[in-house]
Coordinates of C-alpha atoms and ligand atoms in Angstrom, one line a residue:
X1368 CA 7.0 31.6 14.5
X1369 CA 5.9 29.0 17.3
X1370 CA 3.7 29.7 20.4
X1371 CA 6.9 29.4 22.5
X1372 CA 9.2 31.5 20.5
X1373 CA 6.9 34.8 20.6
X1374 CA 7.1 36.7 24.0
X1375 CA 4.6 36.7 26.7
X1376 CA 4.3 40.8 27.1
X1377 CA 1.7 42.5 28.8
X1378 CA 0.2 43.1 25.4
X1379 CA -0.7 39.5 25.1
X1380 CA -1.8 38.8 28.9
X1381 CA -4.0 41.7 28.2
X1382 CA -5.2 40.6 25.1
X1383 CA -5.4 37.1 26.7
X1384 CA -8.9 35.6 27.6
X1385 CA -8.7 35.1 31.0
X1386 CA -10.2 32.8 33.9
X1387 CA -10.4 34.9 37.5
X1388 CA -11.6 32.3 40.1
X1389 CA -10.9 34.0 43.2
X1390 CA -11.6 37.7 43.5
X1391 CA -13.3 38.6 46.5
X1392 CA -16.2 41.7 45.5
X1393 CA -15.5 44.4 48.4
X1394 CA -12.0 43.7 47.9
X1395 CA -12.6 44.5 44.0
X1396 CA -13.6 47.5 44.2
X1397 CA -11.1 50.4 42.8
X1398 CA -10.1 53.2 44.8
X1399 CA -11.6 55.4 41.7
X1400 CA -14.8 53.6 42.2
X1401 CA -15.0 53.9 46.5
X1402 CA -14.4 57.5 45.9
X1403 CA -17.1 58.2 43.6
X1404 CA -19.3 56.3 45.8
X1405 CA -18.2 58.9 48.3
X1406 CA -18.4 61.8 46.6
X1407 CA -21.9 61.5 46.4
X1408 CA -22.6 60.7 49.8
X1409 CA -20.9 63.6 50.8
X1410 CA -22.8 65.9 48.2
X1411 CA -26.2 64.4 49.6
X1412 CA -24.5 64.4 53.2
X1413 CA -21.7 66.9 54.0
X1414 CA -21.6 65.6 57.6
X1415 CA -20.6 62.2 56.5
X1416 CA -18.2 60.8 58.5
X1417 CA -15.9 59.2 56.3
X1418 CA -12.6 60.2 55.0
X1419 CA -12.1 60.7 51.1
X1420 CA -11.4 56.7 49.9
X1421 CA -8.2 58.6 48.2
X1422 CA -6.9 59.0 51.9
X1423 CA -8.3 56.4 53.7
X1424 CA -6.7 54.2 51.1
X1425 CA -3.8 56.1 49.3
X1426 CA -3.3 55.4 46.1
X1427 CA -0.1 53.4 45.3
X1428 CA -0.5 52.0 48.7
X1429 CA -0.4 48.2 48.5
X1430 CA 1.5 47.0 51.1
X1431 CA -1.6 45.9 53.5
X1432 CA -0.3 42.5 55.8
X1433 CA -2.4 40.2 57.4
X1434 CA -3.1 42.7 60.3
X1435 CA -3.7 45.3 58.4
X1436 CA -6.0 44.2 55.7
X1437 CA -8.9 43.1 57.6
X1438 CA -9.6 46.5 59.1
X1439 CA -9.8 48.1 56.0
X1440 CA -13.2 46.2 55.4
X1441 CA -14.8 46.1 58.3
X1442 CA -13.7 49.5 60.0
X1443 CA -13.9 51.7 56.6
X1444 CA -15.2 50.1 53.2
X1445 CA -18.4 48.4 54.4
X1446 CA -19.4 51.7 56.4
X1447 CA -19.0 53.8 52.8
X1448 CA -20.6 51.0 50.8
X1449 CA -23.7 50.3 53.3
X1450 CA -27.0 50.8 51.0
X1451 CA -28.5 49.9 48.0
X1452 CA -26.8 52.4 45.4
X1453 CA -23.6 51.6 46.3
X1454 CA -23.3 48.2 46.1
X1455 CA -25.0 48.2 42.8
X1456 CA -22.5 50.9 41.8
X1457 CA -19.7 49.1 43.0
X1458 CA -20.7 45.8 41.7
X1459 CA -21.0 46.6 38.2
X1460 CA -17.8 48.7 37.9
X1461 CA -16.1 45.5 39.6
X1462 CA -17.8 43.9 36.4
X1463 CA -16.2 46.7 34.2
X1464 CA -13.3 46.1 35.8
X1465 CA -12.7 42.5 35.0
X1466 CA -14.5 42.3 31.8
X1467 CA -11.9 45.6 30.5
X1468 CA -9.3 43.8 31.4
X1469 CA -10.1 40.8 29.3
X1470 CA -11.3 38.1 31.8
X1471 CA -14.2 35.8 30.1
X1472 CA -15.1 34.3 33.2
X1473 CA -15.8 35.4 36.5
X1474 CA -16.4 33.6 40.1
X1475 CA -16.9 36.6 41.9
X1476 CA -17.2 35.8 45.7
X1477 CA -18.9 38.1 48.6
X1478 CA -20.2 37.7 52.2
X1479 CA -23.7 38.4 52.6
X1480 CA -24.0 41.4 54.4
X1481 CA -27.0 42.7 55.9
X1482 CA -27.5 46.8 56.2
X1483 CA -29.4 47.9 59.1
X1484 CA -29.1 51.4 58.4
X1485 CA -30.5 51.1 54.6
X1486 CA -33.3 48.5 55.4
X1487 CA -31.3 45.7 53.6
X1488 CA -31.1 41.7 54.4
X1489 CA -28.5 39.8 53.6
X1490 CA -30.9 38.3 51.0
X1491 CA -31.6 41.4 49.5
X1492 CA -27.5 41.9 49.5
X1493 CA -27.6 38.8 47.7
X1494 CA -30.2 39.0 45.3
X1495 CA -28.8 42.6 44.7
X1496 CA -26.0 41.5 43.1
X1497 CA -27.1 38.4 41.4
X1498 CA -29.5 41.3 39.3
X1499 CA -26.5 42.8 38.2
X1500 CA -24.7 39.5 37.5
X1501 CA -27.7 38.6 35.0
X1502 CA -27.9 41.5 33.7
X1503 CA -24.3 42.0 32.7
X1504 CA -24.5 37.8 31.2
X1505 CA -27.1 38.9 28.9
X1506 CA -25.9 41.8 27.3
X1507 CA -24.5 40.0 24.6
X1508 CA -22.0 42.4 23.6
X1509 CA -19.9 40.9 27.3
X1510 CA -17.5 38.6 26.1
X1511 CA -17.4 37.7 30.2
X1512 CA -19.5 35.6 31.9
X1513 CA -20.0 35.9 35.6
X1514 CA -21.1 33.7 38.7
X1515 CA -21.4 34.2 42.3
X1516 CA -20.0 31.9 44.9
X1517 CA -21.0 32.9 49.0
X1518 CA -18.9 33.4 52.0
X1519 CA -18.6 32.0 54.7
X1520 CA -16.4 34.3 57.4
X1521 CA -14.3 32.1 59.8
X1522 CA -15.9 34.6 62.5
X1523 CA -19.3 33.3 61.8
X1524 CA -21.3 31.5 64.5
X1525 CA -22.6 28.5 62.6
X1526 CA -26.2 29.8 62.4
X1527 CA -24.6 32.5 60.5
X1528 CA -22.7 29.8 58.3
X1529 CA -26.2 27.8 57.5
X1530 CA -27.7 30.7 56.5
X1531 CA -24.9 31.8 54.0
X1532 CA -26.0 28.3 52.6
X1533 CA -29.6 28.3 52.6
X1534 CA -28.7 31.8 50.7
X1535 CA -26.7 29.2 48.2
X1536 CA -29.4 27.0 47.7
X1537 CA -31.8 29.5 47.6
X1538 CA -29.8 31.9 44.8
X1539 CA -28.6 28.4 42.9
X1540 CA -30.5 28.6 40.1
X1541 CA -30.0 32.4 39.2
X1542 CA -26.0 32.0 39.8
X1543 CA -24.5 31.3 43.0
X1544 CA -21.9 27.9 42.1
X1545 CA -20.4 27.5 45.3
X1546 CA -19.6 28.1 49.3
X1547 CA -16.6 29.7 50.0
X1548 CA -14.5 29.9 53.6
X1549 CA -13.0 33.0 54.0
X1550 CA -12.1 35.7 56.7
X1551 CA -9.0 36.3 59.3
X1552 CA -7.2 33.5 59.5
X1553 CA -5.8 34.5 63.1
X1554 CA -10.2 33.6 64.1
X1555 CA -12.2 30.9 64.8
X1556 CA -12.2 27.5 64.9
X1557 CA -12.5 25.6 61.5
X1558 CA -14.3 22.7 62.8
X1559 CA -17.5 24.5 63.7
X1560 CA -18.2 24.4 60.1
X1561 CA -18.3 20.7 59.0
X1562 CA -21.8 20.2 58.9
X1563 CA -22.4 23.3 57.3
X1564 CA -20.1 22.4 54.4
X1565 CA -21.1 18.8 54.0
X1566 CA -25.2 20.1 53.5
X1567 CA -23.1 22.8 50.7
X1568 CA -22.3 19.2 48.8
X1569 CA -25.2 17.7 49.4
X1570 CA -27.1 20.5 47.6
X1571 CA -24.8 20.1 44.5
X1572 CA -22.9 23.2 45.5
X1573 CA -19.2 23.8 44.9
X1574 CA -16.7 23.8 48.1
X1575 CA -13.5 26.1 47.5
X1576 CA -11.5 26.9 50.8
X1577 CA -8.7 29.6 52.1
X1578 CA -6.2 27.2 53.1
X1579 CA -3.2 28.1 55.0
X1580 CA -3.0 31.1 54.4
X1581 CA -1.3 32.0 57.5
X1582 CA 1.0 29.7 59.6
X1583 CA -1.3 30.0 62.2
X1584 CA -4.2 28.5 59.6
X1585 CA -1.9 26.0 58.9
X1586 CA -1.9 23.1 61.6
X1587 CA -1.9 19.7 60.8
X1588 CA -5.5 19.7 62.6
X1589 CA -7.2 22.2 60.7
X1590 CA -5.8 21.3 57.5
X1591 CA -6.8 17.7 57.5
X1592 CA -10.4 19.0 58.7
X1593 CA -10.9 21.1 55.6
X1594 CA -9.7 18.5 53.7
X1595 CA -12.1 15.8 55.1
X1596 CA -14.5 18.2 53.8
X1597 CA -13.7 17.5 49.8
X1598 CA -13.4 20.9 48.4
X1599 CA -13.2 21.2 45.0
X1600 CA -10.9 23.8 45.1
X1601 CA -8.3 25.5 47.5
X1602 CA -7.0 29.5 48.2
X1603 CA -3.5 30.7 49.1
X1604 CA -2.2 26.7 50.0
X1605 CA 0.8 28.6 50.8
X1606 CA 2.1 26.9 54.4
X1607 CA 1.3 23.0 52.8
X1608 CA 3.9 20.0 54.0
X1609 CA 3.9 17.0 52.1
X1610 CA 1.6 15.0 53.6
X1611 CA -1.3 17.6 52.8
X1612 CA 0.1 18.3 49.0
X1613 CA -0.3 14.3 48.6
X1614 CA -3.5 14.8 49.5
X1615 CA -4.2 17.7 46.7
X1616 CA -2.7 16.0 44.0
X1617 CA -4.0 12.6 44.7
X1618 CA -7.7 14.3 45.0
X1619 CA -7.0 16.8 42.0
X1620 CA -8.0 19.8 43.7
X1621 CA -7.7 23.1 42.0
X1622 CA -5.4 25.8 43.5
X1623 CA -6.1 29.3 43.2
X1624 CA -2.9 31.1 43.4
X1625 CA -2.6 35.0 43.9
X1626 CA 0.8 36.1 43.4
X1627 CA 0.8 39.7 44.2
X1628 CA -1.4 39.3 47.1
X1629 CA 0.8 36.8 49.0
X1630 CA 4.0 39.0 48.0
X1631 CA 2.3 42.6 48.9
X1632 CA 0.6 41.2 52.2
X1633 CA 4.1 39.5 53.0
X1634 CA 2.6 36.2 53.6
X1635 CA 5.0 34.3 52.4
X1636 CA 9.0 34.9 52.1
X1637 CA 10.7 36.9 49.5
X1638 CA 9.2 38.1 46.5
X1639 CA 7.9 36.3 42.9
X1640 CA 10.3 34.1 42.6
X1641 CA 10.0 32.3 45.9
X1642 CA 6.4 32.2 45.4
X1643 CA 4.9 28.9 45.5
X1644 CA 3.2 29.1 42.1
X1645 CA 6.7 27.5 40.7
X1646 CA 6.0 24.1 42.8
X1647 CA 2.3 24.1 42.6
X1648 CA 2.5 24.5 38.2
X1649 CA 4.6 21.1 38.2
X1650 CA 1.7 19.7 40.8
X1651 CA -0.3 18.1 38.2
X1652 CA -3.8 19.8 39.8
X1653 CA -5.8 23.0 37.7
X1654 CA -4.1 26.3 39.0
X1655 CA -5.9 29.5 38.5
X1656 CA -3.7 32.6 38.9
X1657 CA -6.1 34.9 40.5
X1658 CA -6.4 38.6 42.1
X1659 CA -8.0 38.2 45.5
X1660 CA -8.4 41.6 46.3
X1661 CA -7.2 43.6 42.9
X1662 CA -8.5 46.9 44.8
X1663 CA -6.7 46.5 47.7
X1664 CA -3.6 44.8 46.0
X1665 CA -3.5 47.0 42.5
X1666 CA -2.8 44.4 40.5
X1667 CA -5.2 43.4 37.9
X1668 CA -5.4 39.6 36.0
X1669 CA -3.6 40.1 33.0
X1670 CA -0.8 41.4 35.1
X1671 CA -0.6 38.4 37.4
X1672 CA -0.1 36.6 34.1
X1673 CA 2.5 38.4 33.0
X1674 CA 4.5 38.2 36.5
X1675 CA 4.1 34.5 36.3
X1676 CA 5.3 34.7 33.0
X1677 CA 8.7 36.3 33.8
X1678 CA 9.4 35.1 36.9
X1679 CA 9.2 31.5 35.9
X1680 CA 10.2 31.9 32.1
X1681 CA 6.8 31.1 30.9
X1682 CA 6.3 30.6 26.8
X1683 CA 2.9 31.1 25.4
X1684 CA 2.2 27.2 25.4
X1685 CA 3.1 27.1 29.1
X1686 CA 0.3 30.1 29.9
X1687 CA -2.1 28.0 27.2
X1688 CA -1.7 24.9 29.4
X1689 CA -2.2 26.8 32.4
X1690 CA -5.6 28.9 31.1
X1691 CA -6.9 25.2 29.8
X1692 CA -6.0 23.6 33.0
X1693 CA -8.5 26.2 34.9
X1694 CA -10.9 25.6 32.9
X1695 CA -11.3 21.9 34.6
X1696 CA -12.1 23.7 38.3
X1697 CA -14.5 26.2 37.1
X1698 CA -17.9 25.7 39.1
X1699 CA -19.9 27.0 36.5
X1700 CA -20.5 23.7 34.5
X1701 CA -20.7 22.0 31.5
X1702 CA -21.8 24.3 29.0
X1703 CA -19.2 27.0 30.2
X1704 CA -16.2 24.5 30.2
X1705 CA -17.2 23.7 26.8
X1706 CA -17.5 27.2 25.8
X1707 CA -14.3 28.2 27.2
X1708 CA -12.4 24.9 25.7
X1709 CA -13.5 26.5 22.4
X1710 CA -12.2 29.8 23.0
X1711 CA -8.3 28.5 24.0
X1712 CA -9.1 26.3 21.1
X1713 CA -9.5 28.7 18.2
X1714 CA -7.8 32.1 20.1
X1715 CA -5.9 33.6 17.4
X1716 CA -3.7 35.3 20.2
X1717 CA -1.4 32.3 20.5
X1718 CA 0.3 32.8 17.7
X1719 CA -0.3 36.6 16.6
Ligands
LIG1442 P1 -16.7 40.6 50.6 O1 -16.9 39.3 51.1 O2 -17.2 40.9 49.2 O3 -17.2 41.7 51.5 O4 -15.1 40.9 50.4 C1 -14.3 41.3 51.5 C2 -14.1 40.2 52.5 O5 -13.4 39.1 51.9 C3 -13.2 40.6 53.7 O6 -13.9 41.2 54.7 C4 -12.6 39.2 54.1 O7 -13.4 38.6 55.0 C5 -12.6 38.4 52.8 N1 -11.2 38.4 52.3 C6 -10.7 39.1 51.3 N2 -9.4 38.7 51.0 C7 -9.1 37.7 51.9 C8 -8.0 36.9 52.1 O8 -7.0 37.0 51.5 N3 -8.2 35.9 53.0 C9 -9.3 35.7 53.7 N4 -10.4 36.5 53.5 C10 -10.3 37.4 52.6
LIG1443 ZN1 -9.2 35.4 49.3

């Protein structure tokens, strides 16, 4: 039987290796996992005052919107996971996580976030997590490799921005690939942000954007300023007229597409079939079907693949093209497009 005749099932997007290049880390992190985290603050703290993650966050509930979302973080997950233990906890079952469901490589992005309360910078945030990064690379028996990639919010002032960056440079030899723009796209203004961007690519680092995400992070002004910036690759590009997807194609940036995400959060109209994914797979540029925020949004990689699959009659060569067309925006470099060409290359999945 041919690659095209067998059927793309959730047995073979599981089974499938998979490239995730846009998951956010607090965003990652299971409502299993939050509550654990809780549960044994509350057994060191009874007077804790945090509700159980299983209410705060029921489970099943995935229909967070644009206004709804960004509370979540800053008014209840990053006051549970606020010292060291937790984010190490959380980190590594976010690792779990991705690795379980068969993704072999990782760009796992986070804001640094200093802790106060727990004595913690935002380089100790940082550094935190890289730890766990290398530690889960050189286990040997992790089929998934993982890299870091820093946030910038669209809230920060841009002494905030530059030092997300000297973080970058700092961190770029133990893991950190690129600089990312992220945060409410109802705040700030864009444009703050150039210089801070253009010393990212002077430093060798990688440049991937959210791009209108929102109509309101979609005028003609902002887009063509984040595009004078040269990012390598692009989030959401869900409110794009023509003019701008010339741009993309002509420049070959990557999109990172999140299907559930932009259907769940209602940021864009109608359901899978409407979603933008079906113009952007014809564009010609890498597109990387990705999470965002799999533990806000419930829906894991190898499920995002098998959407795409029947919602735009996929075959198996179709999804090969796709996974070896990501492989050409990773930030990690040479040796890991090379290892990952191999993998598509001799995966015995195709055809089994
Ligand atoms: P963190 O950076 O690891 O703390 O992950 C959570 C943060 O990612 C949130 O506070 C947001 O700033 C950002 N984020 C997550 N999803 C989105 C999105 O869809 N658009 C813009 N920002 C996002
Ligand atoms: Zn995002």
């Amino acid at each position: 039987m041919s690659n095209t005749a067998q059927p793309v099932d959730v047995v073979f997007t599981k089974g499938l290796p998979k490239i995730e290049l846009h998951a956010h880390l607090t965003g990652s992190i299971s409502r299993e996992c939050l509550h654990d985290i809780w549960e044994t603050r509350k057994a060191r703290d009874p007077a804790i005052d945090l509700e159980d993650p299983l209410v705060a966050i029921p489970t099943g509930k995935v229909d967070y919107d644009i206004k709804t979302f960004f509370p979540l973080f800053s008014s209840y997950i990053y006051k549970l996971c606020n010292n060291l233990p937790s984010i190490q906890y959380s980190t590594k079952a976010v690792l779990q996580d991705f690795q379980a469901d068969g993704v072999v490589y990782l760009e796992l992005r986070t804001t640094p976030r200093a802790m106060p309360g727990a004595n913690l910078t935002k380089d100790d945030y940082v550094s935190t997590i890289l730890d766990i990064l290398k530690s889960h690379n050189e286990q040997t028996s992790n089929t998934m490799r993982a890299f870091l990639i820093l946030s910038i919010d669209r809230r920060n002032t841009v002494i905030e921005a530059q030092e997300v960056v000297d973080l970058a440079i700092k961190y770029q030899s133990a893991g950190v690939v690129g600089v990312d723009l992220c945060g409410d796209p109802a705040k700030g203004d864009v444009r703050i942000f150039a210089d801070v961007f253009a010393r990212a690519k002077v430093e060798g680092l990688k440049i991937t954007l959210h791009f209108a995400e929102t109509e309101l992070s979609a005028s003609d002004m902002e887009l063509s300023t984040l595009l004078s910036w040269k990012p390598d690759r692009l989030g959401h590009v869900i409110h794009v007229k023509e003019e701008f997807q010339r741009i993309i194609k002509k420049e070959n940036i990557g999109v990172e597409l999140c299907l559930s995400c932009n259907v769940h959060a209602k940021m864009i109209t109608g359901t899978y079939s409407d979603h933008h994914f079906g113009m952007w797979r014809h564009g010609g540029v890498p597109v990387a079907l990705s999470t965002d925020d799999v533990g806000v949004f419930c829906s894991p990689i190898s499920q995002e693949y098998f959407l795409a699959a029947q919602h735009f009659s996929l075959g198996r060569d179709d999804i090969k093209a796709l996974c070896e067309g990501a492989v050409e925006s990773i930030f990690g470099g040479l040796n890991e497009k090379a290892r990952l060409g191999k993998l598509y290359a001799k995966w015995s999945g195709w055809s089994s």
